[in-house]
PDB file of C-alpha atoms in Angstrom:
ATOM      1  CA  MET A 154      10.570   3.448 -46.230  1.00 59.00           C
ATOM      2  CA  ARG A 155       9.405   5.168 -43.095  1.00 62.00           C
ATOM      3  CA  MET A 156      10.513   8.734 -42.514  1.00 68.00           C
ATOM      4  CA  PRO A 157      10.573  10.625 -39.197  1.00 69.00           C
ATOM      5  CA  GLY A 158       7.228  12.331 -38.629  1.00 66.00           C
ATOM      6  CA  ASP A 159       5.360   9.866 -40.850  1.00 63.00           C
ATOM      7  CA  THR A 160       1.972   9.298 -39.214  1.00 64.00           C
ATOM      8  CA  ARG A 161       0.646   6.587 -41.527  1.00 64.00           C
ATOM      9  CA  LEU A 162      -0.533   3.512 -39.686  1.00 60.00           C
ATOM     10  CA  GLU A 163       0.973   0.258 -40.726  1.00 61.00           C
ATOM     11  CA  ALA A 164      -1.382  -2.524 -41.701  1.00 62.00           C
ATOM     12  CA  LEU A 165      -2.270  -4.719 -38.756  1.00 60.00           C
ATOM     13  CA  PRO A 166      -1.730  -8.452 -39.165  1.00 61.00           C
ATOM     14  CA  ARG A 167      -4.909 -10.317 -39.998  1.00 65.00           C
ATOM     15  CA  ARG A 168      -6.334 -12.588 -37.341  1.00 63.00           C
ATOM     16  CA  ARG A 169      -7.838 -15.912 -38.127  1.00 65.00           C
ATOM     17  CA  PRO A 170     -11.655 -16.055 -38.052  1.00 65.00           C
ATOM     18  CA  GLY A 171     -13.113 -16.900 -34.641  1.00 60.00           C
ATOM     19  CA  ALA A 172     -10.048 -15.683 -32.724  1.00 57.00           C
ATOM     20  CA  ILE A 173     -11.804 -12.618 -31.362  1.00 58.00           C
ATOM     21  CA  MET A 174     -10.803 -11.562 -27.870  1.00 60.00           C
ATOM     22  CA  GLY A 175     -13.714 -11.795 -25.468  1.00 57.00           C
ATOM     23  CA  SER A 176     -15.637 -14.137 -27.729  1.00 55.00           C
ATOM     24  CA  PRO A 177     -18.788 -15.403 -25.987  1.00 57.00           C
ATOM     25  CA  ARG A 178     -18.331 -18.809 -27.560  1.00 59.00           C
ATOM     26  CA  PRO A 179     -16.710 -21.237 -25.116  1.00 57.00           C
ATOM     27  CA  THR A 180     -13.587 -22.975 -26.265  1.00 60.00           C
ATOM     28  CA  ALA A 181     -12.261 -26.312 -25.159  1.00 57.00           C
ATOM     29  CA  ALA A 182      -9.375 -24.645 -23.317  1.00 56.00           C
ATOM     30  CA  ARG A 183     -11.742 -22.538 -21.209  1.00 59.00           C
ATOM     31  CA  THR A 184     -14.343 -25.204 -20.447  1.00 63.00           C
ATOM     32  CA  ALA A 185     -12.143 -28.186 -19.666  1.00 64.00           C
ATOM     33  CA  ALA A 186     -11.382 -28.519 -15.964  1.00 68.00           C
ATOM     34  CA  PRO A 187      -7.837 -29.560 -15.095  1.00 69.00           C
ATOM     35  CA  ARG A 188      -7.583 -33.131 -13.928  1.00 74.00           C
ATOM     36  CA  THR A 189      -5.504 -32.801 -10.770  1.00 77.00           C
ATOM     37  CA  LYS A 190      -5.446 -35.161  -7.848  1.00 82.00           C
ATOM     38  CA  ALA A 191      -6.040 -33.781  -4.385  1.00 80.00           C
ATOM     39  CA  SER A 192      -2.922 -33.983  -2.259  1.00 83.00           C
ATOM     40  CA  PRO A 193      -2.726 -33.945   1.523  1.00 84.00           C
ATOM     41  CA  MET A 194      -1.901 -30.672   3.214  1.00 82.00           C
ATOM     42  CA  THR A 195       1.816 -30.269   3.812  1.00 88.00           C
ATOM     43  CA  GLY A 196       3.436 -28.664   6.826  1.00 87.00           C
ATOM     44  CA  SER A 197       4.575 -25.679   4.781  1.00 89.00           C
ATOM     45  CA  ARG A 198       0.979 -24.468   4.554  1.00 90.00           C
ATOM     46  CA  ILE A 199       0.514 -24.255   8.332  1.00 89.00           C
ATOM     47  CA  PRO A 200       2.133 -20.800   8.737  1.00 92.00           C
ATOM     48  CA  GLY A 201      -0.046 -19.468   5.945  1.00 92.00           C
ATOM     49  CA  LEU A 202      -3.104 -20.611   7.848  1.00 91.00           C
ATOM     50  CA  LEU A 203      -1.991 -19.712  11.364  1.00 95.00           C
ATOM     51  CA  VAL A 204      -0.597 -16.210  10.786  1.00 95.00           C
ATOM     52  CA  PRO A 205      -3.883 -14.707   9.538  1.00 96.00           C
ATOM     53  CA  ALA A 206      -5.851 -16.553  12.227  1.00 96.00           C
ATOM     54  CA  VAL A 207      -3.562 -15.255  14.997  1.00 97.00           C
ATOM     55  CA  PHE A 208      -3.715 -11.737  13.537  1.00 98.00           C
ATOM     56  CA  LEU A 209      -7.511 -11.768  13.470  1.00 98.00           C
ATOM     57  CA  LEU A 210      -7.681 -13.191  16.986  1.00 98.00           C
ATOM     58  CA  ALA A 211      -5.335 -10.454  18.252  1.00 98.00           C
ATOM     59  CA  LEU A 212      -7.468  -7.851  16.495  1.00 98.00           C
ATOM     60  CA  VAL A 213     -10.635  -9.135  18.158  1.00 98.00           C
ATOM     61  CA  VAL A 214      -8.973  -9.345  21.589  1.00 98.00           C
ATOM     62  CA  GLY A 215      -7.583  -5.821  21.189  1.00 97.00           C
ATOM     63  CA  ALA A 216     -10.972  -4.433  20.162  1.00 97.00           C
ATOM     64  CA  PHE A 217     -12.626  -6.194  23.116  1.00 97.00           C
ATOM     65  CA  TRP A 218      -9.987  -4.876  25.530  1.00 96.00           C
ATOM     66  CA  TYR A 219     -10.424  -1.362  24.165  1.00 96.00           C
ATOM     67  CA  TRP A 220     -14.216  -1.587  24.500  1.00 95.00           C
ATOM     68  CA  ARG A 221     -13.980  -2.757  28.120  1.00 95.00           C
ATOM     69  CA  HIS A 222     -11.420  -0.079  29.128  1.00 94.00           C
ATOM     70  CA  ARG A 223     -12.576   2.915  27.062  1.00 93.00           C
ATOM     71  CA  ASP A 224     -13.903   4.800  30.118  1.00 88.00           C
ATOM     72  CA  ASP A 225     -10.981   4.114  32.459  1.00 84.00           C
ATOM     73  CA  ASP A 226      -9.366   7.280  33.777  1.00 72.00           C
TER      74      ASP A 226
END
């Protein structure tokens, strides 16, 4: 029975041999590549590609505009 203030550690469950975390030995689950078929790009991916491209283009245009007009008074 465990009492309040008892600091004894409980026995940890035993692991099976070879199940060490971070083991350098490759396992079948880590080495096998998933066999997925390539699918064509859908229209739902277009915003995810265009939004960053437009943002970067606006950033470059803004930096160029600032560089050209930095000495205007």
